[in-house]
Amino acid sequence: MGLLVIYTDIDIMYPEKHFDTPQPQTAFVRLFYLYQLGAYTYGTFSTMFIEPPQKDFWEMLIHHGATLLLVALSYIGNHYRTGISILVLTDISDPFMELAKVFLYSGATAAADVLFATFAVVFLVSRNIIYPIYVLPAATRYGAIVPYGYRMVFCLYVLQMLFIFWGYLIIKMAVGMYINGDEKNDSRDVAQEKQKVN
């Protein structure tokens, strides 16, 4: 959905051009924002009350909270292109991870390996290379002059710290899987750790 929004407004691909000016809002942009708000609200609720606890429980909760605040502030401050470019950039790797899990749980490990490798590359490039090189400098430069700018910049840097942490976990997992032949498990899973200990 986010890629379709970008297709309808190519200027979204250049967030550094848009941090200092309010942007027009279309019905499709509004729909995308409502979708993201719903998804991250559900993700927060699910992390807290539904899913089994992961090792990165607090990091995930902070991630959802910072993203919800970022979505709300960019919406209220009329910085839709900025918000959408950040959401698309940071969510673009997620489908590969979810598909990798589906294939892994269904026993199709070769497909899971390819999808995990794709996820790892897309995650590391989008969140640990493109995001800090293009998004953070533009946000920092205009943080003082846009509505809610400092709050948005704070959320962006919180997210960057989490992306570095998760990037480390992904690299550690990939090294374990492909070099050492470790089992293919989610390194964040507390239940799997308990089983290994027993």
PDB file of N, CA and C in Angstrom, residues 80-134:
ATOM      1  N   TYR A  80       3.045  14.733   5.544  1.00  0.00           N
ATOM      2  CA  TYR A  80       2.652  13.402   5.086  1.00  0.00           C
ATOM      3  C   TYR A  80       3.735  12.720   4.281  1.00  0.00           C
ATOM      4  N   ARG A  81       4.339  13.454   3.364  1.00  0.00           N
ATOM      5  CA  ARG A  81       5.376  12.838   2.534  1.00  0.00           C
ATOM      6  C   ARG A  81       6.534  12.354   3.395  1.00  0.00           C
ATOM      7  N   THR A  82       6.883  13.128   4.371  1.00  0.00           N
ATOM      8  CA  THR A  82       7.954  12.728   5.280  1.00  0.00           C
ATOM      9  C   THR A  82       7.570  11.459   6.015  1.00  0.00           C
ATOM     10  N   GLY A  83       6.382  11.447   6.599  1.00  0.00           N
ATOM     11  CA  GLY A  83       5.933  10.279   7.348  1.00  0.00           C
ATOM     12  C   GLY A  83       5.827   9.040   6.489  1.00  0.00           C
ATOM     13  N   ILE A  84       5.277   9.191   5.288  1.00  0.00           N
ATOM     14  CA  ILE A  84       5.104   8.043   4.403  1.00  0.00           C
ATOM     15  C   ILE A  84       6.448   7.509   3.936  1.00  0.00           C
ATOM     16  N   SER A  85       7.374   8.395   3.588  1.00  0.00           N
ATOM     17  CA  SER A  85       8.691   7.911   3.137  1.00  0.00           C
ATOM     18  C   SER A  85       9.384   7.126   4.238  1.00  0.00           C
ATOM     19  N   ILE A  86       9.253   7.573   5.473  1.00  0.00           N
ATOM     20  CA  ILE A  86       9.874   6.867   6.597  1.00  0.00           C
ATOM     21  C   ILE A  86       9.176   5.536   6.845  1.00  0.00           C
ATOM     22  N   LEU A  87       7.846   5.536   6.825  1.00  0.00           N
ATOM     23  CA  LEU A  87       7.108   4.290   7.055  1.00  0.00           C
ATOM     24  C   LEU A  87       7.419   3.251   5.986  1.00  0.00           C
ATOM     25  N   VAL A  88       7.432   3.656   4.727  1.00  0.00           N
ATOM     26  CA  VAL A  88       7.715   2.706   3.651  1.00  0.00           C
ATOM     27  C   VAL A  88       9.147   2.202   3.762  1.00  0.00           C
ATOM     28  N   LEU A  89      10.066   3.096   3.988  1.00  0.00           N
ATOM     29  CA  LEU A  89      11.472   2.710   4.089  1.00  0.00           C
ATOM     30  C   LEU A  89      11.714   1.732   5.231  1.00  0.00           C
ATOM     31  N   THR A  90      11.042   1.940   6.354  1.00  0.00           N
ATOM     32  CA  THR A  90      11.292   1.073   7.510  1.00  0.00           C
ATOM     33  C   THR A  90      10.443  -0.190   7.509  1.00  0.00           C
ATOM     34  N   ASP A  91       9.396  -0.239   6.684  1.00  0.00           N
ATOM     35  CA  ASP A  91       8.545  -1.430   6.652  1.00  0.00           C
ATOM     36  C   ASP A  91       8.784  -2.319   5.438  1.00  0.00           C
ATOM     37  N   ILE A  92       9.620  -1.880   4.520  1.00  0.00           N
ATOM     38  CA  ILE A  92       9.758  -2.589   3.248  1.00  0.00           C
ATOM     39  C   ILE A  92      10.357  -3.991   3.403  1.00  0.00           C
ATOM     40  N   SER A  93      11.097  -4.235   4.458  1.00  0.00           N
ATOM     41  CA  SER A  93      11.702  -5.562   4.652  1.00  0.00           C
ATOM     42  C   SER A  93      10.776  -6.543   5.362  1.00  0.00           C
ATOM     43  N   ASP A  94       9.748  -6.053   6.030  1.00  0.00           N
ATOM     44  CA  ASP A  94       8.897  -6.914   6.856  1.00  0.00           C
ATOM     45  C   ASP A  94       8.207  -8.056   6.109  1.00  0.00           C
ATOM     46  N   PRO A  95       7.663  -7.851   4.903  1.00  0.00           N
ATOM     47  CA  PRO A  95       7.027  -8.988   4.216  1.00  0.00           C
ATOM     48  C   PRO A  95       7.985 -10.158   3.982  1.00  0.00           C
ATOM     49  N   PHE A  96       9.256  -9.876   3.704  1.00  0.00           N
ATOM     50  CA  PHE A  96      10.226 -10.955   3.493  1.00  0.00           C
ATOM     51  C   PHE A  96      10.433 -11.764   4.770  1.00  0.00           C
ATOM     52  N   MET A  97      10.471 -11.087   5.914  1.00  0.00           N
ATOM     53  CA  MET A  97      10.629 -11.787   7.191  1.00  0.00           C
ATOM     54  C   MET A  97       9.417 -12.670   7.471  1.00  0.00           C
ATOM     55  N   GLU A  98       8.221 -12.126   7.278  1.00  0.00           N
ATOM     56  CA  GLU A  98       7.007 -12.900   7.552  1.00  0.00           C
ATOM     57  C   GLU A  98       6.901 -14.091   6.621  1.00  0.00           C
ATOM     58  N   LEU A  99       7.207 -13.907   5.349  1.00  0.00           N
ATOM     59  CA  LEU A  99       7.191 -15.030   4.408  1.00  0.00           C
ATOM     60  C   LEU A  99       8.248 -16.072   4.759  1.00  0.00           C
ATOM     61  N   ALA A 100       9.412 -15.635   5.190  1.00  0.00           N
ATOM     62  CA  ALA A 100      10.464 -16.576   5.603  1.00  0.00           C
ATOM     63  C   ALA A 100       9.975 -17.439   6.766  1.00  0.00           C
ATOM     64  N   LYS A 101       9.281 -16.835   7.716  1.00  0.00           N
ATOM     65  CA  LYS A 101       8.737 -17.601   8.844  1.00  0.00           C
ATOM     66  C   LYS A 101       7.698 -18.612   8.373  1.00  0.00           C
ATOM     67  N   VAL A 102       6.811 -18.189   7.457  1.00  0.00           N
ATOM     68  CA  VAL A 102       5.780 -19.097   6.941  1.00  0.00           C
ATOM     69  C   VAL A 102       6.432 -20.314   6.289  1.00  0.00           C
ATOM     70  N   PHE A 103       7.412 -20.083   5.429  1.00  0.00           N
ATOM     71  CA  PHE A 103       8.077 -21.193   4.750  1.00  0.00           C
ATOM     72  C   PHE A 103       8.872 -22.056   5.727  1.00  0.00           C
ATOM     73  N   LEU A 104       9.506 -21.448   6.706  1.00  0.00           N
ATOM     74  CA  LEU A 104      10.258 -22.213   7.699  1.00  0.00           C
ATOM     75  C   LEU A 104       9.331 -23.127   8.497  1.00  0.00           C
ATOM     76  N   TYR A 105       8.211 -22.582   8.964  1.00  0.00           N
ATOM     77  CA  TYR A 105       7.265 -23.365   9.769  1.00  0.00           C
ATOM     78  C   TYR A 105       6.570 -24.442   8.937  1.00  0.00           C
ATOM     79  N   SER A 106       6.481 -24.244   7.622  1.00  0.00           N
ATOM     80  CA  SER A 106       5.854 -25.254   6.770  1.00  0.00           C
ATOM     81  C   SER A 106       6.850 -26.280   6.253  1.00  0.00           C
ATOM     82  N   GLY A 107       8.119 -26.129   6.626  1.00  0.00           N
ATOM     83  CA  GLY A 107       9.131 -27.113   6.258  1.00  0.00           C
ATOM     84  C   GLY A 107       9.874 -26.824   4.973  1.00  0.00           C
ATOM     85  N   ALA A 108       9.569 -25.750   4.299  1.00  0.00           N
ATOM     86  CA  ALA A 108      10.250 -25.386   3.050  1.00  0.00           C
ATOM     87  C   ALA A 108      11.473 -24.543   3.391  1.00  0.00           C
ATOM     88  N   THR A 109      12.511 -25.204   3.898  1.00  0.00           N
ATOM     89  CA  THR A 109      13.669 -24.465   4.425  1.00  0.00           C
ATOM     90  C   THR A 109      14.481 -23.754   3.346  1.00  0.00           C
ATOM     91  N   ALA A 110      14.526 -24.308   2.131  1.00  0.00           N
ATOM     92  CA  ALA A 110      15.295 -23.641   1.069  1.00  0.00           C
ATOM     93  C   ALA A 110      14.664 -22.284   0.738  1.00  0.00           C
ATOM     94  N   ALA A 111      13.345 -22.255   0.600  1.00  0.00           N
ATOM     95  CA  ALA A 111      12.646 -20.996   0.328  1.00  0.00           C
ATOM     96  C   ALA A 111      12.788 -20.049   1.516  1.00  0.00           C
ATOM     97  N   ALA A 112      12.722 -20.600   2.743  1.00  0.00           N
ATOM     98  CA  ALA A 112      12.882 -19.775   3.943  1.00  0.00           C
ATOM     99  C   ALA A 112      14.264 -19.141   3.977  1.00  0.00           C
ATOM    100  N   ASP A 113      15.292 -19.905   3.582  1.00  0.00           N
ATOM    101  CA  ASP A 113      16.658 -19.365   3.564  1.00  0.00           C
ATOM    102  C   ASP A 113      16.792 -18.199   2.589  1.00  0.00           C
ATOM    103  N   VAL A 114      16.221 -18.359   1.400  1.00  0.00           N
ATOM    104  CA  VAL A 114      16.290 -17.295   0.386  1.00  0.00           C
ATOM    105  C   VAL A 114      15.553 -16.054   0.882  1.00  0.00           C
ATOM    106  N   LEU A 115      14.374 -16.260   1.450  1.00  0.00           N
ATOM    107  CA  LEU A 115      13.595 -15.123   1.938  1.00  0.00           C
ATOM    108  C   LEU A 115      14.255 -14.450   3.130  1.00  0.00           C
ATOM    109  N   PHE A 116      14.875 -15.243   4.021  1.00  0.00           N
ATOM    110  CA  PHE A 116      15.578 -14.633   5.148  1.00  0.00           C
ATOM    111  C   PHE A 116      16.768 -13.813   4.651  1.00  0.00           C
ATOM    112  N   ALA A 117      17.512 -14.346   3.693  1.00  0.00           N
ATOM    113  CA  ALA A 117      18.646 -13.595   3.141  1.00  0.00           C
ATOM    114  C   ALA A 117      18.171 -12.300   2.492  1.00  0.00           C
ATOM    115  N   THR A 118      17.053 -12.371   1.760  1.00  0.00           N
ATOM    116  CA  THR A 118      16.481 -11.167   1.151  1.00  0.00           C
ATOM    117  C   THR A 118      16.066 -10.171   2.224  1.00  0.00           C
ATOM    118  N   PHE A 119      15.384 -10.679   3.257  1.00  0.00           N
ATOM    119  CA  PHE A 119      14.989  -9.820   4.379  1.00  0.00           C
ATOM    120  C   PHE A 119      16.202  -9.142   4.997  1.00  0.00           C
ATOM    121  N   ALA A 120      17.257  -9.913   5.260  1.00  0.00           N
ATOM    122  CA  ALA A 120      18.446  -9.364   5.914  1.00  0.00           C
ATOM    123  C   ALA A 120      19.069  -8.245   5.091  1.00  0.00           C
ATOM    124  N   VAL A 121      19.211  -8.472   3.800  1.00  0.00           N
ATOM    125  CA  VAL A 121      19.816  -7.458   2.931  1.00  0.00           C
ATOM    126  C   VAL A 121      18.939  -6.208   2.875  1.00  0.00           C
ATOM    127  N   VAL A 122      17.630  -6.401   2.657  1.00  0.00           N
ATOM    128  CA  VAL A 122      16.725  -5.249   2.551  1.00  0.00           C
ATOM    129  C   VAL A 122      16.675  -4.489   3.874  1.00  0.00           C
ATOM    130  N   PHE A 123      16.613  -5.207   5.001  1.00  0.00           N
ATOM    131  CA  PHE A 123      16.584  -4.562   6.318  1.00  0.00           C
ATOM    132  C   PHE A 123      17.845  -3.733   6.535  1.00  0.00           C
ATOM    133  N   LEU A 124      19.004  -4.354   6.331  1.00  0.00           N
ATOM    134  CA  LEU A 124      20.263  -3.660   6.606  1.00  0.00           C
ATOM    135  C   LEU A 124      20.466  -2.461   5.679  1.00  0.00           C
ATOM    136  N   VAL A 125      20.103  -2.601   4.427  1.00  0.00           N
ATOM    137  CA  VAL A 125      20.275  -1.482   3.488  1.00  0.00           C
ATOM    138  C   VAL A 125      19.281  -0.361   3.779  1.00  0.00           C
ATOM    139  N   SER A 126      18.002  -0.715   3.962  1.00  0.00           N
ATOM    140  CA  SER A 126      16.988   0.334   4.136  1.00  0.00           C
ATOM    141  C   SER A 126      17.083   1.017   5.495  1.00  0.00           C
ATOM    142  N   ARG A 127      17.305   0.239   6.555  1.00  0.00           N
ATOM    143  CA  ARG A 127      17.253   0.818   7.900  1.00  0.00           C
ATOM    144  C   ARG A 127      18.612   1.228   8.464  1.00  0.00           C
ATOM    145  N   ASN A 128      19.694   0.647   7.955  1.00  0.00           N
ATOM    146  CA  ASN A 128      21.006   0.973   8.514  1.00  0.00           C
ATOM    147  C   ASN A 128      21.941   1.665   7.539  1.00  0.00           C
ATOM    148  N   ILE A 129      21.481   1.881   6.300  1.00  0.00           N
ATOM    149  CA  ILE A 129      22.287   2.643   5.340  1.00  0.00           C
ATOM    150  C   ILE A 129      21.463   3.834   4.813  1.00  0.00           C
ATOM    151  N   ILE A 130      20.355   3.552   4.130  1.00  0.00           N
ATOM    152  CA  ILE A 130      19.562   4.637   3.540  1.00  0.00           C
ATOM    153  C   ILE A 130      18.964   5.544   4.608  1.00  0.00           C
ATOM    154  N   TYR A 131      18.360   4.957   5.634  1.00  0.00           N
ATOM    155  CA  TYR A 131      17.705   5.733   6.696  1.00  0.00           C
ATOM    156  C   TYR A 131      18.664   6.725   7.365  1.00  0.00           C
ATOM    157  N   PRO A 132      19.838   6.286   7.858  1.00  0.00           N
ATOM    158  CA  PRO A 132      20.720   7.271   8.513  1.00  0.00           C
ATOM    159  C   PRO A 132      21.403   8.244   7.550  1.00  0.00           C
ATOM    160  N   ILE A 133      21.555   7.871   6.292  1.00  0.00           N
ATOM    161  CA  ILE A 133      22.226   8.755   5.338  1.00  0.00           C
ATOM    162  C   ILE A 133      21.281   9.823   4.788  1.00  0.00           C
ATOM    163  N   TYR A 134      20.029   9.460   4.514  1.00  0.00           N
ATOM    164  CA  TYR A 134      19.104  10.396   3.880  1.00  0.00           C
ATOM    165  C   TYR A 134      18.062  10.989   4.821  1.00  0.00           C
TER     166      TYR A 134
END
